């Protein structure tokens, strides 16, 4: 085996395979659930509440972080997967019995999102422990694998919805959670990690406060925070609105709607690659272009024909992921390294709250004045980053000139 490929061990490939199966099932679920809610309610508000409920798992991140720090990764991984398998199996079971109510969907959506957040946190601990000599390449490989599942999941989900309907697709998601557990003997996820119980610990909230104070004491980072909150609001609220428009306004089939969302996965992949392709462009200018792309995408969704919706989703995904990459680079350049972790955690906390509020607010607007009115509101929100970051750029130019 050549030296360049020596990090691709059988242990990593098996771990990546289990992760791939699991995230493919999650991607299928992410497409099927809004469609199922629309099937049961024909309400854009109910679809938006489902998305907001899923985002609400961010409120439990302190508990999840404590569990990951203090529990054996192998034990926690097994519990998280079996927990999600049990909950995800409840959905098709109740649906088949005609007992699946909207309240039950909201509750199960939140609980499943808690499990998914726990798994992401576990992976941040497990990957360095399992693949210490090539942890960066392992993380990059798993990220690339995840991006592929955001394209493959909607494709398979569309096929399943067309051939078998909701119930079989949701059962497949349930089974996908078992793959990492079945592969444990070969992946050899560590049984225990060094105990942290006797280590002095500062509360999660204290770290978040320190990071938030660092972000808000500088005009540039404050504007950056508000800009990314605006983009996160747009990204969080647009999917249920787009689904509602495709089903309610244009009457497209479930399978066709599912396949359209493949474009969002492709857009995410493109968005993560653009900074490397446009490396001669300053990071701030790049962020401005990405914010502009979000506005263009939203305007496409307002077109009177259905192709405007997938075009808008593609452009919006490129813009949001590109802006997220630019955000990381700008934070690294403007925040001291000793405070970067806390500042980044604060950023995620604030934008996570925006992801809860935005679908609820836009669901109310859609219910009162129509889905396209909500898209217009989001387009206005998407202009905020452009105005703020241009202002920051101009201030920086004046400062350097003086």
PDB file of N, CA and C in Angstrom, residues 360-399:
ATOM      1  N   UNK A 360     -40.588  29.029  13.125  1.00  0.00           N
ATOM      2  CA  UNK A 360     -41.847  29.364  13.799  1.00  0.00           C
ATOM      3  C   UNK A 360     -42.404  30.684  13.292  1.00  0.00           C
ATOM      4  N   UNK A 361     -41.531  31.695  13.196  1.00  0.00           N
ATOM      5  CA  UNK A 361     -41.983  33.004  12.739  1.00  0.00           C
ATOM      6  C   UNK A 361     -42.464  32.962  11.294  1.00  0.00           C
ATOM      7  N   UNK A 362     -41.704  32.285  10.436  1.00  0.00           N
ATOM      8  CA  UNK A 362     -42.092  32.218   9.031  1.00  0.00           C
ATOM      9  C   UNK A 362     -43.306  31.324   8.822  1.00  0.00           C
ATOM     10  N   UNK A 363     -43.483  30.353   9.690  1.00  0.00           N
ATOM     11  CA  UNK A 363     -44.690  29.539   9.624  1.00  0.00           C
ATOM     12  C   UNK A 363     -45.934  30.364   9.910  1.00  0.00           C
ATOM     13  N   UNK A 364     -45.823  31.260  10.887  1.00  0.00           N
ATOM     14  CA  UNK A 364     -46.937  32.162  11.205  1.00  0.00           C
ATOM     15  C   UNK A 364     -47.209  33.113  10.045  1.00  0.00           C
ATOM     16  N   UNK A 365     -46.137  33.683   9.458  1.00  0.00           N
ATOM     17  CA  UNK A 365     -46.307  34.590   8.316  1.00  0.00           C
ATOM     18  C   UNK A 365     -46.958  33.860   7.152  1.00  0.00           C
ATOM     19  N   UNK A 366     -46.492  32.621   6.895  1.00  0.00           N
ATOM     20  CA  UNK A 366     -47.046  31.825   5.798  1.00  0.00           C
ATOM     21  C   UNK A 366     -48.515  31.513   6.031  1.00  0.00           C
ATOM     22  N   UNK A 367     -48.858  31.205   7.278  1.00  0.00           N
ATOM     23  CA  UNK A 367     -50.243  30.880   7.597  1.00  0.00           C
ATOM     24  C   UNK A 367     -51.146  32.089   7.396  1.00  0.00           C
ATOM     25  N   UNK A 368     -50.635  33.278   7.721  1.00  0.00           N
ATOM     26  CA  UNK A 368     -51.453  34.490   7.645  1.00  0.00           C
ATOM     27  C   UNK A 368     -51.514  35.085   6.244  1.00  0.00           C
ATOM     28  N   UNK A 369     -50.358  35.133   5.537  1.00  0.00           N
ATOM     29  CA  UNK A 369     -50.296  35.850   4.263  1.00  0.00           C
ATOM     30  C   UNK A 369     -49.790  35.018   3.095  1.00  0.00           C
ATOM     31  N   UNK A 370     -49.502  33.748   3.325  1.00  0.00           N
ATOM     32  CA  UNK A 370     -49.052  32.885   2.244  1.00  0.00           C
ATOM     33  C   UNK A 370     -47.554  32.622   2.283  1.00  0.00           C
ATOM     34  N   UNK A 371     -47.164  31.490   1.685  1.00  0.00           N
ATOM     35  CA  UNK A 371     -45.765  31.060   1.738  1.00  0.00           C
ATOM     36  C   UNK A 371     -44.844  32.029   1.015  1.00  0.00           C
ATOM     37  N   UNK A 372     -45.309  32.607  -0.097  1.00  0.00           N
ATOM     38  CA  UNK A 372     -44.446  33.526  -0.840  1.00  0.00           C
ATOM     39  C   UNK A 372     -44.191  34.817  -0.064  1.00  0.00           C
ATOM     40  N   UNK A 373     -45.143  35.226   0.749  1.00  0.00           N
ATOM     41  CA  UNK A 373     -44.910  36.390   1.610  1.00  0.00           C
ATOM     42  C   UNK A 373     -43.793  36.103   2.606  1.00  0.00           C
ATOM     43  N   UNK A 374     -43.769  34.874   3.139  1.00  0.00           N
ATOM     44  CA  UNK A 374     -42.696  34.489   4.061  1.00  0.00           C
ATOM     45  C   UNK A 374     -41.344  34.493   3.347  1.00  0.00           C
ATOM     46  N   UNK A 375     -41.315  34.049   2.084  1.00  0.00           N
ATOM     47  CA  UNK A 375     -40.066  34.059   1.311  1.00  0.00           C
ATOM     48  C   UNK A 375     -39.585  35.490   1.096  1.00  0.00           C
ATOM     49  N   UNK A 376     -40.518  36.413   0.852  1.00  0.00           N
ATOM     50  CA  UNK A 376     -40.157  37.833   0.683  1.00  0.00           C
ATOM     51  C   UNK A 376     -39.530  38.380   1.972  1.00  0.00           C
ATOM     52  N   UNK A 377     -40.108  38.024   3.117  1.00  0.00           N
ATOM     53  CA  UNK A 377     -39.544  38.450   4.398  1.00  0.00           C
ATOM     54  C   UNK A 377     -38.123  37.910   4.552  1.00  0.00           C
ATOM     55  N   UNK A 378     -37.924  36.639   4.209  1.00  0.00           N
ATOM     56  CA  UNK A 378     -36.587  36.042   4.303  1.00  0.00           C
ATOM     57  C   UNK A 378     -35.603  36.729   3.364  1.00  0.00           C
ATOM     58  N   UNK A 379     -36.069  37.131   2.175  1.00  0.00           N
ATOM     59  CA  UNK A 379     -35.201  37.842   1.240  1.00  0.00           C
ATOM     60  C   UNK A 379     -34.730  39.161   1.846  1.00  0.00           C
ATOM     61  N   UNK A 380     -35.631  39.840   2.558  1.00  0.00           N
ATOM     62  CA  UNK A 380     -35.243  41.082   3.236  1.00  0.00           C
ATOM     63  C   UNK A 380     -34.217  40.796   4.337  1.00  0.00           C
ATOM     64  N   UNK A 381     -34.424  39.696   5.078  1.00  0.00           N
ATOM     65  CA  UNK A 381     -33.459  39.313   6.124  1.00  0.00           C
ATOM     66  C   UNK A 381     -32.100  38.993   5.507  1.00  0.00           C
ATOM     67  N   UNK A 382     -32.105  38.346   4.337  1.00  0.00           N
ATOM     68  CA  UNK A 382     -30.855  37.952   3.684  1.00  0.00           C
ATOM     69  C   UNK A 382     -30.038  39.137   3.193  1.00  0.00           C
ATOM     70  N   UNK A 383     -30.676  40.309   3.052  1.00  0.00           N
ATOM     71  CA  UNK A 383     -29.951  41.526   2.644  1.00  0.00           C
ATOM     72  C   UNK A 383     -29.131  42.090   3.812  1.00  0.00           C
ATOM     73  N   UNK A 384     -29.523  41.785   5.053  1.00  0.00           N
ATOM     74  CA  UNK A 384     -28.857  42.332   6.243  1.00  0.00           C
ATOM     75  C   UNK A 384     -27.351  42.062   6.248  1.00  0.00           C
ATOM     76  N   UNK A 385     -26.897  40.820   5.985  1.00  0.00           N
ATOM     77  CA  UNK A 385     -25.438  40.588   5.985  1.00  0.00           C
ATOM     78  C   UNK A 385     -24.695  41.450   4.978  1.00  0.00           C
ATOM     79  N   UNK A 386     -25.291  41.683   3.824  1.00  0.00           N
ATOM     80  CA  UNK A 386     -24.621  42.502   2.801  1.00  0.00           C
ATOM     81  C   UNK A 386     -24.444  43.921   3.318  1.00  0.00           C
ATOM     82  N   UNK A 387     -25.498  44.491   3.895  1.00  0.00           N
ATOM     83  CA  UNK A 387     -25.420  45.864   4.399  1.00  0.00           C
ATOM     84  C   UNK A 387     -24.409  45.978   5.541  1.00  0.00           C
ATOM     85  N   UNK A 388     -24.438  45.011   6.472  1.00  0.00           N
ATOM     86  CA  UNK A 388     -23.550  45.084   7.626  1.00  0.00           C
ATOM     87  C   UNK A 388     -22.088  44.893   7.249  1.00  0.00           C
ATOM     88  N   UNK A 389     -21.811  43.897   6.393  1.00  0.00           N
ATOM     89  CA  UNK A 389     -20.416  43.597   6.072  1.00  0.00           C
ATOM     90  C   UNK A 389     -19.822  44.632   5.125  1.00  0.00           C
ATOM     91  N   UNK A 390     -20.628  45.233   4.268  1.00  0.00           N
ATOM     92  CA  UNK A 390     -20.133  46.347   3.445  1.00  0.00           C
ATOM     93  C   UNK A 390     -19.776  47.517   4.350  1.00  0.00           C
ATOM     94  N   UNK A 391     -20.614  47.756   5.353  1.00  0.00           N
ATOM     95  CA  UNK A 391     -20.331  48.828   6.322  1.00  0.00           C
ATOM     96  C   UNK A 391     -19.036  48.536   7.078  1.00  0.00           C
ATOM     97  N   UNK A 392     -18.822  47.289   7.485  1.00  0.00           N
ATOM     98  CA  UNK A 392     -17.588  46.920   8.173  1.00  0.00           C
ATOM     99  C   UNK A 392     -16.381  47.107   7.279  1.00  0.00           C
ATOM    100  N   UNK A 393     -16.536  46.745   6.000  1.00  0.00           N
ATOM    101  CA  UNK A 393     -15.456  46.887   5.027  1.00  0.00           C
ATOM    102  C   UNK A 393     -15.090  48.355   4.855  1.00  0.00           C
ATOM    103  N   UNK A 394     -16.112  49.217   4.734  1.00  0.00           N
ATOM    104  CA  UNK A 394     -15.867  50.634   4.572  1.00  0.00           C
ATOM    105  C   UNK A 394     -15.179  51.244   5.788  1.00  0.00           C
ATOM    106  N   UNK A 395     -15.599  50.806   6.979  1.00  0.00           N
ATOM    107  CA  UNK A 395     -14.972  51.310   8.206  1.00  0.00           C
ATOM    108  C   UNK A 395     -13.515  50.899   8.279  1.00  0.00           C
ATOM    109  N   UNK A 396     -13.246  49.638   7.875  1.00  0.00           N
ATOM    110  CA  UNK A 396     -11.873  49.161   7.901  1.00  0.00           C
ATOM    111  C   UNK A 396     -11.001  49.955   6.925  1.00  0.00           C
ATOM    112  N   UNK A 397     -11.556  50.333   5.771  1.00  0.00           N
ATOM    113  CA  UNK A 397     -10.813  51.107   4.780  1.00  0.00           C
ATOM    114  C   UNK A 397     -10.480  52.490   5.311  1.00  0.00           C
ATOM    115  N   UNK A 398     -11.464  53.135   5.973  1.00  0.00           N
ATOM    116  CA  UNK A 398     -11.250  54.462   6.547  1.00  0.00           C
ATOM    117  C   UNK A 398     -10.191  54.407   7.638  1.00  0.00           C
ATOM    118  N   UNK A 399     -10.277  53.352   8.480  1.00  0.00           N
ATOM    119  CA  UNK A 399      -9.320  53.197   9.577  1.00  0.00           C
ATOM    120  C   UNK A 399      -7.905  53.024   9.070  1.00  0.00           C
TER     121      UNK A 399
END
